[in-house]
Every structure is written in structure tokens, then in C-alpha cells.
């Protein structure tokens, strides 16, 4: 039996995907992991890799809209005879729709594989026991679900997705408010004025690891924002409450002097703390900070917040950088695993709703940056797709600007040496 | 573990821990004797009995002739008539020579005689591959004996359990078979001094995790832990269960873990087919934990092959850390 290539689910809201382009032709030999086609959804475009070694046949034409989980082609192993398109033995999504007449037709002569309705009627949906139990307990008909597992198998996550949509659409995400101080992670070594690092939205203390070696001659203290990393999850009323949470953690450190470094949302928080604790902050580095302009890329924030699988998270993470080859599959997998807790995602989405409603920034720190008395600098990548680097241009003249041509929203990840040395040089 | 007060915990090897257990048993109970080929002056094929013969004499640390069937028969008879023999095989492979005594006599005498006698016998089997000892000295035959009602079969994976399970086996009124992986003999670990027992029939959760359950035995416990550590960097949390006893199986511990993770990977060195992984898998499939499975169960076991002499092939026929990582990752990410 040849291996089927299915339309993957790359986004929670995705029902169908469009074959934007095939990288290889009908009859070509491909190796497992080789990118074979591009898909487009209304939110993202991504490459899909071959699930196995083999020869490609029965490809759905370019431009076709294909339901999630439906085959877009078949891979034949060496020695397997290529005949009619195989009949799919799994739950049968509708056959791929032909592209509209206005779109260019490809020369692929083979028709898309057709699922025999007669056979499907006899077949039960392929589902794991856990998915079956979830469906049974919630009165959900498995036949209405698309499976994201191998061979279209319905797994527990697929049932949960539908469950969320049915019951929780307008209701704010549910999670339990947790009490307690924010998570603070200190390095062992270092002398002199400590550096206090505040990460950005949907990130955690580990975000700083690429530049830590450059800063390690100073004590490093990383504060994790509420609803992030190991910090408690709470429902915040707005930016002032976020700042007061982090400021309490900063005050509890009992430092006489500190250099604050903040990225993105953490930059805005660092700026607000510097504004109110000026006597104890003797230097400030803001990396792609929020709070200096009205707009922000809400789609990416929303996409990262909603993603429940690595396939859905990757396209959004790649928008955070200028050179997306550094966001490897392994990186995406690790990022998704760190976001696996649904409560954490719900808490962050609730936070985003309050801080970044409809692609705007609900707080304005431009007055604060004008009041800064300590040495301060702004570091920004000019290919930042999340917050426009031009927001930096509103800063007063005594704030240093370091603008990098080839970097995106995560300059310290993309160019750790340059950014690490820049911060270290002026300490 | 139920250690007495005043214990001291030291780092000693797995082999030393077994010798210490035998030393404690010999000194506490006159009925305890050691039997086996070359366990006296030579100290045992793997130097586990060491110098115990000097301390307890040849009446209690007995070299037996090169006949596993004969030696095992004497041990069964000794157990039936009031002694507490610990019988050592040079290699577990030679259990095949003693099957009549183990399977037909030791396991069945209590039943055949209406409970009038029991066979409080402990047998020790150096098992497993990895020493370059080739096809007839490297097998993992524990499931053979695990198939026989009347026997208990344990596979300690740590020095602490090697000692505790041996002392627990001596307390048991019926025959207990202990499979000791040869590569573990030199492994060191924290072991309490003095007498304590590790319960037979109770698995240990060696590492907690929520994404995938890895059930392993003997040396595979350590490989699974290495794999779990590597997976941690990817954010995958594997729960590692050391079965410790394969008969009777600790269903509660395994099923509770599967209910939590929904994913099960069984890792064992013995030939995969008809092995302990099949038993664990079937146990889960037959239980209420079935409803919590969110992926097919995966087994990693030995290849359908005698253990090769070539060292590279010897490694290739049993599961290694990268195999475990790959299988566990596939399960955790919903790709299996």
C-alpha cells in the first residue's frame, strides 16, 4: 500500500488548505523530509515535507482546495505497482475540490484520488481510544471530526479542538488565578551591578540564554512575567497591574543598583520600572520595546497564543525573525512543548486581550521615555514584523538608538554576539 | 524499603550489593546456603560471591559439579527439606539445562503435594548481552520463567534493589528467580547498609513525566532514563517505570501512568516477540486504561536473532538510547 500524503492542519481555524505549488513533479522520486509542496491558508503559507521515501503519484493539482486530512498525493515505495489511485480506508473527508476555472491549470493528467463513498460508509472513523472516550463523554460524533494523526487518525487533541469551538467561542479562556511571587532565576557567578532581564510576551527566562555568556561577568537575574514560564498565572486588569507585579519582584530583589534589559513587552515593563525606580536603575537597554507606538502585529500574537501544535506554531514563530532558517523544526517543537499547558496559553491569551486589543498597544510609554535620566538605549531590528522599528524614532535625543538592518523582532536570538557585546560594552 | 534505624548509605556496586545481601542472610540464618559452579574459591563467574567461602566455609558456600540439572535438583531438594539455598547459574542461558528442576519441580511441588511442602529457593541468573559473550551466553530468558505459575521472577536494575530484592526473595516461601544483567554488576549506586527488603511485585517510577510512559526492565531502565534526559531538552517529559518484578506484574503503577500520559512505550532487551512488552501491552489493552490510550502502544525489544559476537551487531540487535528517544518522541508528538 502506498503512503498517502495528507493536507496537514497548520492552524486551529483551518478547514481546508490550498496547494500553492508542488516543488516536484508527478513521478518524481523524493526522500523522506524533502519539501514537496507549499500550502496556503488564509493566515500562513508553509512547506510540507515528504512523509516517506518514494515516487510521487496521483497529485492533486496546484490551486486545489483540499480538506484537512484528505490525501493530496501518494508515495509509492520501490517495487510497488502504480495503478489507480488507492482508495482511502480511513474516515473520508470530501474529495478535493478542483481549482476554479480562472486559476491556471497544471498539466497533471491524473485525477485527484477519489474516496469511494460506498466503502467509507462501511468504515468507522479511525480514532484512538482516548479520542473515542472524549467524543462519547461529550456527545460528539466522530464522523464530524478531522484527524490530525497518521492516516487521518483522530487523536484526543482533535476532539478537544472541536469541543473548544462548540462551547467556548465567546467566553474568555478559563484558567485558575494563582497567587504567589513571580519566578526569579539568578545566575551563580558575576560581580558588580546586577543585570535584570525581563523577557517578552509568550516567552520565558530561557529566551536570554543566547546572550548570557556575553553578560555573565555581572550577576544575571531573570524575572518571568506573570502567566509566563514558572510564574503564577493571573488575570491582569491591564498594563499598570503587570508593571506593579514585576516591580514588586524587582523591589524584592533589594538591589541598590541594577541595569535593566527588557525585550518587547518586557521592554515596556522595564521602561515603566526605570521611570518609577530611577534611583535604583543606573542603565536601561530596551530591545524592540512595546509602548512606544500605537500598533503591533496582532495576528502573530494571536497565532502564537492559539497554536496547539508545532505545525501551527512554526509559521508564526518564523515571522519573529528576519532569517527564518534559524527557527528550525526542533526549535519549534521545543517552543510548543514549553507551551503545552493549555492553562498557560489561556492565561497568555487573556493577557494579550487586555494589553494588545485588536492589534493595538493599550499603553503608551512615550511620556516615560522622555523622563529617563539614566543612560538608556534602544536596540531594534529594521526587519521587525511585530513592532515597527520606527517607533524608536520618537525617543528623545539622549537615548541611544542601535538599529540593525538584517534583524527582526528577536535580535538577541538572531545575532547574539552583536547584541550581547553591545550590551556588555557599555556596562 | 523498610530499613532499620541507624543505617548508613554508601556507594557500592551492584555485585557488591548482592554479596552484601548474601552475607547478611548467611550471618542471620543458618539455613541459608550458597550453591553454584565456581562460586567458592574462584568467587563466581562474575566474582559476585567473592570471598564469602572464606567467611562461611565450604559447607555453606558450595561449589557444584558442572551439571546445572544436578545442581538445581539438589537445591530444590535442599529447599524442600528445610534449607534456604541461593543457587547461582554461571550464565542465565544455562537455565535451559535445569528446566526440569525449575519448571516441573520447584514451581509445582507445593501444588502437587497439596501445600504440604514449599520450595523456598532463590536462583540467580547473570543475564543479557553486551559483554561479547555471543549467542549462548548473552540471552535474556526471563520471560521463559515468567510464563510458569509457581515462580516469581525479578529483574533488579539498581544496586539498592539488587540487595533488597535478594533479601525479599529469601523471605519468600516459594521459588524466586533473580535475573541480574551482567552489565549492571559494576554499576555503582547508593545502597543502605544492614537488612532491608524491596517488595516483590512492586514497580518503581524512576522519573515522572506527563507526555509518555516508558516501561522498562533491567539495563533498559538506565537507557530509558538517558533517553528521557535527552527528551527533556525538547520539552518532552517521559515517565520512566522500572518494572523490577515481571511476575507478578505491578499493574497498578503501569496503568496509573498510562491513564496519565495516554502513551505507552515498552523497552526490554529480550526478543520482542512473545516477551514482557506483549504482556504489559495486553494488560493495558484489557484494562480500563485502554480508554486513555491516545496512540498505538509501541514495543522496543531484541531482534529476531541470536545475539551476534561482532560487537557492533551485538549493539544493533537490542534497543539503544537513540531508538528509545525516537520512539518516545513519535508518541509524545502524536506522530505514531
Tab-separated table of C-alpha atoms in Angstrom, chain A residues 239 264-265 268 288-297 301 352 354-366 380 386-388 391:
chain	number	residue	atom	x	y	z
A	239	UNK	CA	-0.616	47.192	31.944
A	264	UNK	CA	9.278	43.685	23.580
A	265	UNK	CA	6.557	43.645	26.277
A	268	UNK	CA	7.831	48.263	28.105
A	288	UNK	CA	12.315	46.089	20.282
A	289	UNK	CA	10.238	47.502	23.130
A	290	UNK	CA	6.485	47.809	23.229
A	291	UNK	CA	4.895	51.003	24.457
A	292	UNK	CA	6.464	53.484	22.035
A	293	UNK	CA	3.812	53.457	19.355
A	294	UNK	CA	0.162	52.616	18.739
A	295	UNK	CA	0.302	49.455	16.663
A	296	UNK	CA	1.517	45.872	16.967
A	297	UNK	CA	1.130	42.754	14.810
A	301	UNK	CA	0.375	37.393	18.836
A	352	UNK	CA	-2.929	39.675	25.147
A	354	UNK	CA	-6.046	43.218	27.684
A	355	UNK	CA	-2.643	44.531	26.542
A	356	UNK	CA	-2.935	44.284	22.759
A	357	UNK	CA	-6.628	44.544	21.812
A	358	UNK	CA	-7.205	44.308	18.061
A	359	UNK	CA	-3.590	44.860	17.051
A	360	UNK	CA	-3.081	47.956	19.163
A	361	UNK	CA	-0.943	48.655	22.190
A	362	UNK	CA	-3.197	49.599	25.087
A	363	UNK	CA	-0.476	51.514	26.887
A	364	UNK	CA	1.748	54.428	25.940
A	365	UNK	CA	5.179	54.939	27.463
A	366	UNK	CA	6.331	57.779	25.252
A	380	UNK	CA	15.900	47.283	17.147
A	386	UNK	CA	5.868	42.568	15.075
A	387	UNK	CA	6.514	46.141	16.250
A	388	UNK	CA	7.604	48.779	13.745
A	391	UNK	CA	8.587	53.678	16.962
